[in-house]
Amino acid sequence: MKVVVQRAKEANVIVEGEVVGEISKGFMLLVGVTHEDEMKDADYLADKIVNLRVFEDETGKMNHSLLDIEGEILSVSQFTLYGDCRKGRRPNFMGAAKPDKALTLYNYFNEQLEKKGVRVQTGSFGAMMDVSFTNDGPVTLIIESKDK
């Protein structure tokens, strides 16, 4: 699994003109699933993300986690994270998991985040979505469950 973690002041996702997910301060996540991913990958990423110390303390240093600040998560499924652009001009998405597997692991990942005490909002899997957020910092990290 691959997750783009973006520290956000606020974020929302709109599908067909309707807000389906919205948060205030926390993380905007773009979540990609590939063929060989398993539940242990989702477990690893959920633990890593809620405990990342990327929020400022009273001295301005990044010492606080999402749990420390009682932040929220907007999680959006993003199969295009596994787009291979090395050849030609059109990305190859063969690295992305099939929708049934991706949806199962994406839902499981979000459940694990919630079990850690975080309020999680999501987009609509497989839908065309308008995602808006204010990147705080900006702080953006890419975290993968497997070494490349």
Tab-separated table of C-alpha atoms in Angstrom:
chain	number	residue	atom	x	y	z
A	1	MET	CA	0.000	0.000	0.000
A	2	LYS	CA	1.036	3.544	-0.630
A	3	VAL	CA	-0.369	6.606	1.144
A	4	VAL	CA	0.237	10.270	0.445
A	5	VAL	CA	-0.152	12.006	3.807
A	6	GLN	CA	-0.840	15.724	3.687
A	7	ARG	CA	-1.167	17.824	6.817
A	8	ALA	CA	-4.370	19.803	6.347
A	9	LYS	CA	-6.031	22.801	7.958
A	10	GLU	CA	-9.302	21.582	6.427
A	11	ALA	CA	-10.410	19.218	3.672
A	12	ASN	CA	-13.519	17.988	1.884
A	13	VAL	CA	-14.599	15.742	-0.949
A	14	ILE	CA	-17.599	16.378	-3.181
A	15	VAL	CA	-19.355	13.798	-5.359
A	16	GLU	CA	-22.051	14.907	-7.794
A	17	GLY	CA	-22.320	18.310	-6.089
A	18	GLU	CA	-22.704	16.882	-2.572
A	19	VAL	CA	-20.147	16.904	0.272
A	20	VAL	CA	-19.554	13.262	1.226
A	21	GLY	CA	-16.601	13.779	3.573
A	22	GLU	CA	-15.228	16.766	5.453
A	23	ILE	CA	-12.682	17.399	8.214
A	24	SER	CA	-11.065	20.238	10.044
A	25	LYS	CA	-7.406	20.012	11.177
A	26	GLY	CA	-5.705	16.696	10.508
A	27	PHE	CA	-4.581	14.594	7.557
A	28	MET	CA	-5.732	14.406	3.958
A	29	LEU	CA	-4.831	10.880	2.783
A	30	LEU	CA	-4.618	9.544	-0.749
A	31	VAL	CA	-4.616	5.745	-0.429
A	32	GLY	CA	-3.411	3.321	-3.097
A	33	VAL	CA	-3.593	-0.476	-3.001
A	34	THR	CA	-1.554	-2.858	-5.152
A	35	HIS	CA	-2.002	-6.585	-5.914
A	36	GLU	CA	0.146	-8.124	-3.199
A	37	ASP	CA	-1.114	-5.940	-0.331
A	38	GLU	CA	-2.611	-7.633	2.721
A	39	MET	CA	-4.295	-6.585	5.949
A	40	LYS	CA	-0.903	-6.407	7.689
A	41	ASP	CA	0.035	-3.618	5.257
A	42	ALA	CA	-3.048	-1.646	6.269
A	43	ASP	CA	-2.304	-2.292	9.963
A	44	TYR	CA	1.259	-1.011	9.576
A	45	LEU	CA	0.195	2.138	7.744
A	46	ALA	CA	-2.656	2.964	10.115
A	47	ASP	CA	-0.330	2.751	13.121
A	48	LYS	CA	2.408	4.730	11.386
A	49	ILE	CA	0.079	7.508	10.253
A	50	VAL	CA	-1.761	8.214	13.503
A	51	ASN	CA	1.573	8.349	15.355
A	52	LEU	CA	3.555	10.498	12.897
A	53	ARG	CA	4.917	13.485	14.787
A	54	VAL	CA	4.378	16.243	12.231
A	55	PHE	CA	2.258	18.737	14.173
A	56	GLU	CA	3.960	21.624	15.980
A	57	ASP	CA	4.317	21.841	19.725
A	58	GLU	CA	4.390	25.121	21.664
A	59	THR	CA	7.987	25.768	20.477
A	60	GLY	CA	7.154	25.261	16.791
A	61	LYS	CA	8.848	21.857	16.476
A	62	MET	CA	7.089	18.907	14.880
A	63	ASN	CA	6.615	16.850	18.039
A	64	HIS	CA	2.879	16.095	18.130
A	65	SER	CA	0.992	13.289	16.412
A	66	LEU	CA	-2.520	13.284	15.019
A	67	LEU	CA	-3.635	11.582	18.234
A	68	ASP	CA	-1.974	14.293	20.350
A	69	ILE	CA	-3.852	17.101	18.599
A	70	GLU	CA	-7.107	15.110	18.314
A	71	GLY	CA	-7.000	15.587	14.544
A	72	GLU	CA	-9.192	14.035	11.876
A	73	ILE	CA	-8.579	12.160	8.636
A	74	LEU	CA	-10.110	12.514	5.197
A	75	SER	CA	-9.197	9.287	3.380
A	76	VAL	CA	-9.604	9.105	-0.392
A	77	SER	CA	-8.992	5.966	-2.441
A	78	GLN	CA	-6.471	6.733	-5.200
A	79	PHE	CA	-5.618	3.920	-7.610
A	80	THR	CA	-3.570	6.362	-9.702
A	81	LEU	CA	-0.801	6.221	-7.062
A	82	TYR	CA	0.171	3.008	-8.816
A	83	GLY	CA	0.294	4.596	-12.268
A	84	ASP	CA	3.532	3.713	-14.057
A	85	CYS	CA	4.699	6.633	-16.207
A	86	ARG	CA	8.090	5.291	-17.245
A	87	LYS	CA	7.078	4.385	-20.804
A	88	GLY	CA	5.015	6.365	-23.259
A	89	ARG	CA	2.736	9.242	-22.380
A	90	ARG	CA	-0.229	7.408	-20.887
A	91	PRO	CA	0.175	5.934	-17.392
A	92	ASN	CA	-0.144	2.176	-17.029
A	93	PHE	CA	-2.318	1.268	-14.041
A	94	MET	CA	-1.577	-2.477	-14.036
A	95	GLY	CA	0.100	-2.084	-10.615
A	96	ALA	CA	-3.166	-1.050	-8.963
A	97	ALA	CA	-5.220	-3.768	-7.282
A	98	LYS	CA	-8.535	-4.829	-8.818
A	99	PRO	CA	-11.478	-2.843	-7.397
A	100	ASP	CA	-12.872	-5.629	-5.175
A	101	LYS	CA	-9.539	-6.211	-3.439
A	102	ALA	CA	-8.754	-2.489	-3.261
A	103	LEU	CA	-12.136	-1.680	-1.701
A	104	THR	CA	-11.779	-4.416	0.921
A	105	LEU	CA	-8.320	-3.240	2.003
A	106	TYR	CA	-9.255	0.449	1.798
A	107	ASN	CA	-12.262	-0.124	4.085
A	108	TYR	CA	-10.164	-2.217	6.460
A	109	PHE	CA	-7.480	0.497	6.577
A	110	ASN	CA	-10.074	3.143	7.467
A	111	GLU	CA	-11.535	0.886	10.172
A	112	GLN	CA	-8.059	0.474	11.701
A	113	LEU	CA	-7.614	4.253	11.787
A	114	GLU	CA	-10.958	4.616	13.566
A	115	LYS	CA	-10.048	1.879	16.067
A	116	LYS	CA	-7.046	4.007	17.023
A	117	GLY	CA	-9.406	6.793	18.081
A	118	VAL	CA	-9.389	8.996	14.989
A	119	ARG	CA	-12.495	10.423	13.303
A	120	VAL	CA	-12.296	9.280	9.667
A	121	GLN	CA	-14.247	10.669	6.732
A	122	THR	CA	-13.966	9.188	3.247
A	123	GLY	CA	-14.692	9.877	-0.361
A	124	SER	CA	-16.791	7.518	-2.484
A	125	PHE	CA	-14.772	4.566	-3.766
A	126	GLY	CA	-14.658	4.503	-7.559
A	127	ALA	CA	-16.532	7.778	-8.023
A	128	MET	CA	-15.335	10.943	-9.714
A	129	MET	CA	-14.522	13.209	-6.781
A	130	ASP	CA	-13.639	16.855	-6.290
A	131	VAL	CA	-11.143	16.944	-3.429
A	132	SER	CA	-10.244	20.257	-1.795
A	133	PHE	CA	-7.932	20.968	1.095
A	134	THR	CA	-5.553	23.513	2.534
A	135	ASN	CA	-2.130	21.945	2.943
A	136	ASP	CA	-0.759	23.118	6.285
A	137	GLY	CA	2.934	23.899	6.066
A	138	PRO	CA	2.976	22.498	3.436
A	139	VAL	CA	3.722	19.091	4.908
A	140	THR	CA	3.409	16.132	2.516
A	141	LEU	CA	4.832	12.628	3.008
A	142	ILE	CA	4.644	9.409	1.007
A	143	ILE	CA	4.519	6.260	3.121
A	144	GLU	CA	4.616	2.726	1.753
A	145	SER	CA	4.032	-0.541	3.550
A	146	LYS	CA	6.713	-2.404	1.595
A	147	ASP	CA	10.302	-1.517	0.757
A	148	LYS	CA	10.957	-1.019	-2.912
